[in-house]
Short mmCIF file of C-alpha atoms in Angstrom, two decimals:
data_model
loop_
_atom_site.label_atom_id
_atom_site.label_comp_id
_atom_site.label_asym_id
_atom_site.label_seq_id
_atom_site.Cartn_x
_atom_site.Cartn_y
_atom_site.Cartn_z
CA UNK A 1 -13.33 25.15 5.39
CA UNK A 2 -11.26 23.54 7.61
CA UNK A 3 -7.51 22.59 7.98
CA UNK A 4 -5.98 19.08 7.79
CA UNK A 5 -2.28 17.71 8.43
CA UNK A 6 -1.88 14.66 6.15
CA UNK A 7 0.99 12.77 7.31
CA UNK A 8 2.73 10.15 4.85
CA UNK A 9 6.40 10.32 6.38
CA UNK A 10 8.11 8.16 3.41
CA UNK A 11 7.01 9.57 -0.01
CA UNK A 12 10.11 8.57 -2.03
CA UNK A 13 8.40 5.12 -2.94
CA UNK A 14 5.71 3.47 -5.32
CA UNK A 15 3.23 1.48 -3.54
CA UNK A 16 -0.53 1.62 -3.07
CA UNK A 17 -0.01 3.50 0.01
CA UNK A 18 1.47 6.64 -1.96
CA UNK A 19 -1.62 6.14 -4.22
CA UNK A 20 -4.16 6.55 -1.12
CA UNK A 21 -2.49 9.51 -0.31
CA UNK A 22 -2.62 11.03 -3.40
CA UNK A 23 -5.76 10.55 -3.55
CA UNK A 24 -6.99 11.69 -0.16
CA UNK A 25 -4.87 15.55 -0.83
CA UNK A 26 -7.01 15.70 -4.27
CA UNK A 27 -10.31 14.45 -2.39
CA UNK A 28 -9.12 17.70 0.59
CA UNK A 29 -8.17 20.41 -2.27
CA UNK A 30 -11.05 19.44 -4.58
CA UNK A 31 -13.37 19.91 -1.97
CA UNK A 32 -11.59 23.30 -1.33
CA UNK A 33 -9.66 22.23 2.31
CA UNK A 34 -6.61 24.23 3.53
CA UNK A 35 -4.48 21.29 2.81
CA UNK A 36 -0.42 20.86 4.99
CA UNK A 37 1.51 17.78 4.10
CA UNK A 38 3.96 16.51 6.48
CA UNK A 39 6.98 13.89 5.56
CA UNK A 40 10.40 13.62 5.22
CA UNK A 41 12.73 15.13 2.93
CA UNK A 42 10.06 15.61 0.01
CA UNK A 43 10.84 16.24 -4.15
CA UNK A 44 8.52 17.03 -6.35
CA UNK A 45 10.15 15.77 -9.38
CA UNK A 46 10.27 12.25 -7.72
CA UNK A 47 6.80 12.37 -6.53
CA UNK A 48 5.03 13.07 -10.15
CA UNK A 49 7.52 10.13 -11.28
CA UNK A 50 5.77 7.64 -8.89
CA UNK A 51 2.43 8.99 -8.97
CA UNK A 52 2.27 9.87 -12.72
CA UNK A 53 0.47 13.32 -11.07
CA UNK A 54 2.20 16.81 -9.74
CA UNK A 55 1.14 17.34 -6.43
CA UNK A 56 -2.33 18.86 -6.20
CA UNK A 57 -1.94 23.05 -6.00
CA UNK A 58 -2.25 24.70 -2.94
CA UNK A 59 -0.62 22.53 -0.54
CA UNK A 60 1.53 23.59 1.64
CA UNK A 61 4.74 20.65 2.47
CA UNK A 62 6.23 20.65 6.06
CA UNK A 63 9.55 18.06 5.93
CA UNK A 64 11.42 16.73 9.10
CA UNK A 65 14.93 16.33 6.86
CA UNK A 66 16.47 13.28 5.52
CA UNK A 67 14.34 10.51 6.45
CA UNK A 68 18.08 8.63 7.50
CA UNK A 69 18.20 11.14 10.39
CA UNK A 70 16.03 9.07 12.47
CA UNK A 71 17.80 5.69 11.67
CA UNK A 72 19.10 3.85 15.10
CA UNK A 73 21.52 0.93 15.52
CA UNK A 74 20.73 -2.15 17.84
CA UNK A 75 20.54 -2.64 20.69
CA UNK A 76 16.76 -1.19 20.53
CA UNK A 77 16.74 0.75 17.55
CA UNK A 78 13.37 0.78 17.47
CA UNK A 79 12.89 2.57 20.79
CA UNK A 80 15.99 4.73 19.89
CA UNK A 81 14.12 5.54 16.10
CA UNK A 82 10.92 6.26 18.08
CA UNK A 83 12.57 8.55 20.22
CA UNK A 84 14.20 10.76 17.34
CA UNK A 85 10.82 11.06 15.62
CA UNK A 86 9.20 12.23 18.62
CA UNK A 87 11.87 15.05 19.14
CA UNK A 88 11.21 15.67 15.92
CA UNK A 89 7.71 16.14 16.32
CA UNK A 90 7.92 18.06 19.27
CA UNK A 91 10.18 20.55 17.22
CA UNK A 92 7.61 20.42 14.46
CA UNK A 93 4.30 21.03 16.11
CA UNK A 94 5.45 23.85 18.70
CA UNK A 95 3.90 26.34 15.90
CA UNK A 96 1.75 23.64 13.90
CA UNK A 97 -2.03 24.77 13.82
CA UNK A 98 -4.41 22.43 12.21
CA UNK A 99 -8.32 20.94 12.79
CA UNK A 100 -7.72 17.41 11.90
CA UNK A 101 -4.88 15.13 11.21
CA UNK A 102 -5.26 12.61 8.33
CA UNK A 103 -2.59 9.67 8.74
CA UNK A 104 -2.11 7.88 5.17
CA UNK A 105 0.93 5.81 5.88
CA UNK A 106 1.09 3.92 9.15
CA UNK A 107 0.15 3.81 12.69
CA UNK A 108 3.21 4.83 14.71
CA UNK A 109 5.47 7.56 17.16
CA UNK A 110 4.42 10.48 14.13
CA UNK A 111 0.19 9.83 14.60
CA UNK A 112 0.99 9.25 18.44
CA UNK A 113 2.58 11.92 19.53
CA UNK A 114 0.96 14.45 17.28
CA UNK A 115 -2.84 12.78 18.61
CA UNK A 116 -1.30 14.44 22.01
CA UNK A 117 -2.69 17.79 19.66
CA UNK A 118 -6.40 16.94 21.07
CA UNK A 119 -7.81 17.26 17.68
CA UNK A 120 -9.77 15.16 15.60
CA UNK A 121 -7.61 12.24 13.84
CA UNK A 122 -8.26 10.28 10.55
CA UNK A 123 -6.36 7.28 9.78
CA UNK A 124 -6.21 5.08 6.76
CA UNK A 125 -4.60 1.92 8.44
CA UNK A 126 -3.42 -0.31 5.74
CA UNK A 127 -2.98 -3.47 8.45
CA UNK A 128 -2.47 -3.23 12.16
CA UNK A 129 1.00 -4.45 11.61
CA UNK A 130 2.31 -4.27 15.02
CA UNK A 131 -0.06 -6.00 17.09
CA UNK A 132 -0.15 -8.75 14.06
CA UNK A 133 3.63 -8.59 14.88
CA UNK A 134 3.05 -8.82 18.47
CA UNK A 135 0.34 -12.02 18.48
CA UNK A 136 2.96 -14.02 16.51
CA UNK A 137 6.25 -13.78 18.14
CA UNK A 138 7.81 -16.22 20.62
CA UNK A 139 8.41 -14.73 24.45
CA UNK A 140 11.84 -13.02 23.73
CA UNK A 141 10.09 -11.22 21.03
CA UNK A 142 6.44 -10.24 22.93
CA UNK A 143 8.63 -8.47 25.39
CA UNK A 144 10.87 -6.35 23.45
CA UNK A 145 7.87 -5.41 21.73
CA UNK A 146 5.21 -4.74 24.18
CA UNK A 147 6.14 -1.26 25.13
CA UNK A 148 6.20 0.20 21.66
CA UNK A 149 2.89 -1.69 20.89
CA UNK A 150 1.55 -0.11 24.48
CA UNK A 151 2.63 3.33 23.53
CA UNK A 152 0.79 3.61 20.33
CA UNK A 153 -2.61 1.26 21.08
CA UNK A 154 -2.92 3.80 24.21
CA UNK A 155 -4.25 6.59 21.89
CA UNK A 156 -5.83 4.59 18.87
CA UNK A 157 -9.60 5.39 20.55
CA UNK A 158 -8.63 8.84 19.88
CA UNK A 159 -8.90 8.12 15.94
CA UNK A 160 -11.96 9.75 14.89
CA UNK A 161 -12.56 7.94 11.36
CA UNK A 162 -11.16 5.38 10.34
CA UNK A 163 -10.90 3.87 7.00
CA UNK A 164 -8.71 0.34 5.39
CA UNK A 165 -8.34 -0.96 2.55
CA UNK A 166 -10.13 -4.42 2.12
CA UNK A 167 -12.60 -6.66 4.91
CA UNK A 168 -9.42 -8.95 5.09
CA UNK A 169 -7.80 -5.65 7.00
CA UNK A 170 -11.09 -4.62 8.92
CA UNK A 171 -11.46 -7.88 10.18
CA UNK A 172 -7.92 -7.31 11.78
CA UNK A 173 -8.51 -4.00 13.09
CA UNK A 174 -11.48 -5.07 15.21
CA UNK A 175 -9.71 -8.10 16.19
CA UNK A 176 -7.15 -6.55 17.55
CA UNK A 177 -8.11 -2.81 18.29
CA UNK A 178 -12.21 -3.23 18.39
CA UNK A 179 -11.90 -3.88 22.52
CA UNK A 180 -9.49 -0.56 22.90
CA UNK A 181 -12.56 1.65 21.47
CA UNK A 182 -11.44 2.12 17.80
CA UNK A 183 -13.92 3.60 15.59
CA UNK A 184 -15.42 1.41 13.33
CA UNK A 185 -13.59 1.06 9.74
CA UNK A 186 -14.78 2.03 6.79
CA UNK A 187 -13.57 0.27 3.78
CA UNK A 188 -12.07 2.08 1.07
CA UNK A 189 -10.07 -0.20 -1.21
CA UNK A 190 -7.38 1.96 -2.63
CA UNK A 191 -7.56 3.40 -6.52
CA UNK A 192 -6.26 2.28 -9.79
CA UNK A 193 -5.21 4.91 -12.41
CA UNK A 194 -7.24 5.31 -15.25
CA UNK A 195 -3.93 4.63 -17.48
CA UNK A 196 -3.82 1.16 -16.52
CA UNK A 197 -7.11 0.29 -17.81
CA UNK A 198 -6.94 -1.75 -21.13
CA UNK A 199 -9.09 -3.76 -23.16
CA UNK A 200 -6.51 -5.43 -25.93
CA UNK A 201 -6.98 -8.86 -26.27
CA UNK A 202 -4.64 -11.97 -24.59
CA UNK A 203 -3.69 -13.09 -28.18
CA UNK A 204 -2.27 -9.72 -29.15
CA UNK A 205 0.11 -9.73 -26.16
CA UNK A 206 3.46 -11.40 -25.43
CA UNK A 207 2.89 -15.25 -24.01
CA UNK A 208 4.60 -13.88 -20.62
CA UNK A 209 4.92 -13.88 -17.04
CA UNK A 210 4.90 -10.87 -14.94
CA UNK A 211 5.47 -9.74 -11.24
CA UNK A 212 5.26 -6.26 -9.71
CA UNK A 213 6.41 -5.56 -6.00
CA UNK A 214 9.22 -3.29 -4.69
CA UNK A 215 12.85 -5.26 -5.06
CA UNK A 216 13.21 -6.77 -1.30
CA UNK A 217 13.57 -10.26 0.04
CA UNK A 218 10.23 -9.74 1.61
CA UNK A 219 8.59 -9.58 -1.34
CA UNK A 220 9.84 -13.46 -2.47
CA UNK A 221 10.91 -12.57 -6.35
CA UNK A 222 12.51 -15.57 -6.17
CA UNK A 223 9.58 -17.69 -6.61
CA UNK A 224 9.49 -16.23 -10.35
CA UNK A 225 13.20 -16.98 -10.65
CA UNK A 226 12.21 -20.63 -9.94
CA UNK A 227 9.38 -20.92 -12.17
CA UNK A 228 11.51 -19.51 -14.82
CA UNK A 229 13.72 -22.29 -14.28
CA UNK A 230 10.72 -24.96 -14.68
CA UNK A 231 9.13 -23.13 -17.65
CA UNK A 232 11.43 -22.23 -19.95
CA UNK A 233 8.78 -21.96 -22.94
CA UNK A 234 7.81 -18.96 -21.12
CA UNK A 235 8.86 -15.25 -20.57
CA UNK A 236 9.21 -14.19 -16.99
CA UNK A 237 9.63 -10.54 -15.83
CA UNK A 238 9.95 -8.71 -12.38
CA UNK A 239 9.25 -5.17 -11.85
CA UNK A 240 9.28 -2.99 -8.99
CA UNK A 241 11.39 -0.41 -7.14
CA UNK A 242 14.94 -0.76 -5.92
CA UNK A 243 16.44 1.39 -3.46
CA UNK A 244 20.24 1.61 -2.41
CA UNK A 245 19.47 0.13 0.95
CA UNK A 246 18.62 -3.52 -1.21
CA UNK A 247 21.31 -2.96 -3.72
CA UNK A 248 23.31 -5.56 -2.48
CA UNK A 249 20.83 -7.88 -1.90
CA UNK A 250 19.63 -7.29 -5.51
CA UNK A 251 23.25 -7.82 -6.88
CA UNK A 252 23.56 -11.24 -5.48
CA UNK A 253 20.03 -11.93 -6.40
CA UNK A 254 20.62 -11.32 -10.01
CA UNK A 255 23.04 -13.90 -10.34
CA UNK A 256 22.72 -16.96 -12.47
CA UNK A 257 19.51 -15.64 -13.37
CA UNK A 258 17.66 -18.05 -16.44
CA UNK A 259 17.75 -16.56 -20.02
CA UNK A 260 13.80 -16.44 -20.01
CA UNK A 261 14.11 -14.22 -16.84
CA UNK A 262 14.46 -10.18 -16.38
CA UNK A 263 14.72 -7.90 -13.84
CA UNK A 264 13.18 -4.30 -14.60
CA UNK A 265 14.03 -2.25 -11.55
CA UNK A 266 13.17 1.52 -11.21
CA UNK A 267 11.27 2.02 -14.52
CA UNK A 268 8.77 4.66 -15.14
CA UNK A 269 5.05 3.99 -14.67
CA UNK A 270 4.41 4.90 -18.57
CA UNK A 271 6.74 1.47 -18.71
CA UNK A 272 5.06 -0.91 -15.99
CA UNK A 273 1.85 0.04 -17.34
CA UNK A 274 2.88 -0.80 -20.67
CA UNK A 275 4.63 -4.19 -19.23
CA UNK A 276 1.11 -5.18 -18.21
CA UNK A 277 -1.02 -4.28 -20.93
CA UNK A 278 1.29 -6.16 -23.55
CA UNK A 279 1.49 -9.90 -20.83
CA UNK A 280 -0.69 -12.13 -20.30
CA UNK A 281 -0.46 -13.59 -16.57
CA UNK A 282 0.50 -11.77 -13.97
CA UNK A 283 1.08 -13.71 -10.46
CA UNK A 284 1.12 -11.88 -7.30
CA UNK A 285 3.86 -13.73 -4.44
CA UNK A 286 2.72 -12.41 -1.34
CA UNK A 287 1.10 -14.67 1.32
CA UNK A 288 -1.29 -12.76 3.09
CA UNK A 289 -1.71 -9.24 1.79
CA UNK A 290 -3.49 -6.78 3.31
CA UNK A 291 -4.80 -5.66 -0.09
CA UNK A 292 -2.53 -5.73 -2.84
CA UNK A 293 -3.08 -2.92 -5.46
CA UNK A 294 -0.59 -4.64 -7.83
CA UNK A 295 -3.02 -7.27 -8.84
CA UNK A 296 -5.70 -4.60 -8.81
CA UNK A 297 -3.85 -2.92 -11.55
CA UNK A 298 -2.56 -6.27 -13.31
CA UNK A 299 -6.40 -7.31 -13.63
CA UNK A 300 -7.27 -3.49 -14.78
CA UNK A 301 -4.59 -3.56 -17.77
CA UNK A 302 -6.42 -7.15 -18.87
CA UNK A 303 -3.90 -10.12 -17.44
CA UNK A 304 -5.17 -13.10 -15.81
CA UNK A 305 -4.33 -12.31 -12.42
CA UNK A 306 -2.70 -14.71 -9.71
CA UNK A 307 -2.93 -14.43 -6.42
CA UNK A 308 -2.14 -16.37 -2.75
CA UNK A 309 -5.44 -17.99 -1.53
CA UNK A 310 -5.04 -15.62 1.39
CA UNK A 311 -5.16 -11.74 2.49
CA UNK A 312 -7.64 -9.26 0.89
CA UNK A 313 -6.99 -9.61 -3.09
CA UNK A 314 -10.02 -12.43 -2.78
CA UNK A 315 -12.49 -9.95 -2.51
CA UNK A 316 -12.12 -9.30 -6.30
CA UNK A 317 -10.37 -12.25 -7.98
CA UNK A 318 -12.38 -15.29 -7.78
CA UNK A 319 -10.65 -18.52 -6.07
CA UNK A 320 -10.13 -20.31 -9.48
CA UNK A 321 -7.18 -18.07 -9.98
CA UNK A 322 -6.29 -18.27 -5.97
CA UNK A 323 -2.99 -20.71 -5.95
CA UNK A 324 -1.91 -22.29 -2.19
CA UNK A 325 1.69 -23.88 -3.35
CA UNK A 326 4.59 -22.93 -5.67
CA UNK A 327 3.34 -26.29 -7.10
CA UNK A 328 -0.08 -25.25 -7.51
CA UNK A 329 0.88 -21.82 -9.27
CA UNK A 330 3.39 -23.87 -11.56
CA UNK A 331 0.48 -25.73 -12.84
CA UNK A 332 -1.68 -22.81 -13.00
CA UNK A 333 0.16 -20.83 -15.04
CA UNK A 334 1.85 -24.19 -17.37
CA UNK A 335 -1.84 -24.84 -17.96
CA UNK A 336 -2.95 -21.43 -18.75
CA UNK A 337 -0.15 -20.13 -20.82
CA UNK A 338 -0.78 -23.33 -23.03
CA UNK A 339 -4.07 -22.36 -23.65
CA UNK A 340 -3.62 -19.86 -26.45
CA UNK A 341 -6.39 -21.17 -28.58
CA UNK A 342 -8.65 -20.46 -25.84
CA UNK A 343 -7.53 -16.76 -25.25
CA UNK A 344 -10.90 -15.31 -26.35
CA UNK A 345 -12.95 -16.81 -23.18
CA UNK A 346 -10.36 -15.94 -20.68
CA UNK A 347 -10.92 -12.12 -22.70
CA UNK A 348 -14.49 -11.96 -21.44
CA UNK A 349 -13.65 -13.63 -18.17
CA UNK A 350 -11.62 -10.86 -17.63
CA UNK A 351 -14.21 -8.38 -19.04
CA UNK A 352 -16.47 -9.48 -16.29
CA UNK A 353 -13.73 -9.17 -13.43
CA UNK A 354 -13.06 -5.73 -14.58
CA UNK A 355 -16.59 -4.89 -14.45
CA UNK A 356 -16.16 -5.40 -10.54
CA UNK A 357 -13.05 -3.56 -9.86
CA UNK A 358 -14.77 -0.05 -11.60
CA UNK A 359 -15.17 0.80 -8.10
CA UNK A 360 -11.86 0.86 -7.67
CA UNK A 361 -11.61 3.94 -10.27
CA UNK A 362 -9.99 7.07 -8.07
CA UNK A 363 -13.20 9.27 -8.23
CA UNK A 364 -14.66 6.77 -6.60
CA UNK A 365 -12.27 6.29 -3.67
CA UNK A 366 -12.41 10.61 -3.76
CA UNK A 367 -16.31 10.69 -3.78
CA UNK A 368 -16.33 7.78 -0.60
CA UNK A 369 -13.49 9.55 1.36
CA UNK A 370 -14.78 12.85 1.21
CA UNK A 371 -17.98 11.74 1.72
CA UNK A 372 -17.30 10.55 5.21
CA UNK A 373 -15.14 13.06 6.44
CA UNK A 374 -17.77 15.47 5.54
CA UNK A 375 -19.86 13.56 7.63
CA UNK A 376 -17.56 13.63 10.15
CA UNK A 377 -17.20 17.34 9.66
CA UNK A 378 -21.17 17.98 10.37
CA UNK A 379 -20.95 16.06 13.67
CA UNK A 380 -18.41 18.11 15.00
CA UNK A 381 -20.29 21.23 13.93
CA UNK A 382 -23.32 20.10 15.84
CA UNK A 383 -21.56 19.42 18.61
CA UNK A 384 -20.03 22.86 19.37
CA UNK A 385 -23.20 24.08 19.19
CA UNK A 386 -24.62 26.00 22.39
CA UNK A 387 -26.64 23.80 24.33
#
């Protein structure tokens, strides 16, 4: 038995990230690990709202306070937030004691500074954001950002396993961190509950339209706001968290919205699920994603699934449902929602893509994590060894 630190600073929120990390605690306890978690200000009622599970028995939480503690006001806020966390750490791990540190969130000061530990590290990166970040700013930009991108790529060859969530994202990670000695990913495309699995038919569900991402601008909701406008025939719905940071933003945002258009912030997951098993399209808005378990799960609960003709979601969704332009998905989804008649063959089309996402199931994603840090585990046996 050993003892691992999983570290997944922000787990207030609902996002595919929370779901690896789930996931990776029940894969450690399951496989009878002494099992710390480490993050901010942590409830436990919250946490079985988002993740539809209490937190597997036998772990033992370690928070750092409110997460707004380590908030920092330009100029540099970034280095200023860094340098809070790191004080934090140091605070934190003056009596930590631990065999391997399992990062589930992000790469940044927390993995750095606590890699200074000399243990073994485990990572699931979700996209190297920050060199991404780095590649694609202007001058001004490259330099503010250089240091903090120095300070944390200056320890990634100290990551012992490594594991991402789609090719799209391995692809990135040797791009950018293959030269600096990285081990090699191993991808592990993140779970979808068993509850959003459905099999009920397109012509028993509502003729509608539906989006799920967390409620910020980043996450362009107001490309179904316009389609809304330009299909009025149809029912359009966005779902997703919304925290008080964005409340403003969302106030303005729900102005003048069209009658065929509603805003479901903060529901339960019993109610997104249930969202999704009873529409019939769902489009995903992000350019680019890394992964993108919402479609994942739209797909699993039966809808004909959307998405950008770009990031990691076209491992699994073939490109006839891949749209390039708000144009392009306008006609996509005009044309499909009018083809009611035809609901049967999109069915088995959809049987068939389900089919391939059953890998996605989370006893899967347990059995292929645990499988390779047990691996890992027997190489660093052998290599205490005498001799």
């Amino acid at each position: 038995m050993a003892k691992f630190l999983v570290v997944h600073p922000n787990l207030d929120i609902y996002g595919g990230g929370e779901r690896v990390c789930h996931h990776v605690l029940k894969a450690l306890v399951t496989h009878d690990q002494q099992v710390e978690l480490l993050a901010f200000d942590f409830d436990e009622a919250q946490y079985q709202k988002i993740i539809g599970e209490s937190l597997p028995q036998g772990i033992s939480v370690h928070t750092l306070g409110r997460r707004d503690i380590v908030e920092a006001k330009p100029p540099l806020s970034m280095y200023k937030r860094r340098q809070k966390i790191v004080k934090l750490l140091k605070s934190y791990k003056a009596n930590a004691n631990y065999d391997y540190t399992f990062s589930t969130q992000t790469l940044s000061a927390f993995e750095t500074e606590l890699f200074k530990k000399e243990k073994k590290n485990i990572a699931y990166i979700h996209f190297p954001e920050i060199p991404d970040y780095y590649a694609h700013y202007k001058t001004i930009k490259k330099m503010y950002w250089w240091l903090y991108k120095t300070q944390l790529e200056r320890h990634i060859n100290q990551l012992g396993l490594v594991f991402c969530n789609s090719n799209y994202t391995k692809g990135a990670i040797e791009k950018y961190w293959g030269k600096l000695g990285i081990a090699k990913p191993v991808v592990a495309y993140p779970p979808v509950e068993k509850l959003f699995w459905s099999e009920k038919s397109l012509s028993q569900r509502v003729n509608r339209v539906v989006y799920t991402a967390r409620f910020v601008p980043l996450k362009r909701h107001e490309i179904l706001k316009q389609l809304a406008t330009e299909l009025p025939q149809l029912q359009f719905v966005s779902i997703g968290l919304l925290r008080d940071t964005e409340q403003a933003w969302f106030e303005a945002f729900s102005k003048d919205l069209p009658a065929n258009y509603t805003l479901k912030p903060n529901l339960p997951e019993k109610e997104v699920i249930a969202t999704l098993q009873n529409s019939t399209i769902y489009c995903h808005l992000m350019e680019g994603e890394h992964f993108g378990i919402a479609p994942m799960e739209a797909l699993a609960s039966g809808c004909i699934t959307l998405v950008h003709d770009s990031g990691g979601s076209g491992e699994f969704i073939p490109s006839k449902y891949h749209w390039s332009t708000i144009e392009d998905l306008r006609e996509k989804i005009g044309r499909l929602s009018g083809l009611q008649d035809n609901f049967g063959f999109f069915d088995k089309q959809i049987e068939a893509l389900q089919k391939n996402i059953e890998g996605l199931k989370p006893q899967r994603f347990e059995e292929q994590i645990w499988f390779n840090i047990a691996e890992l585990m027997k190489l660093d046996s052998k290599t205490k060894l005498p001799g």
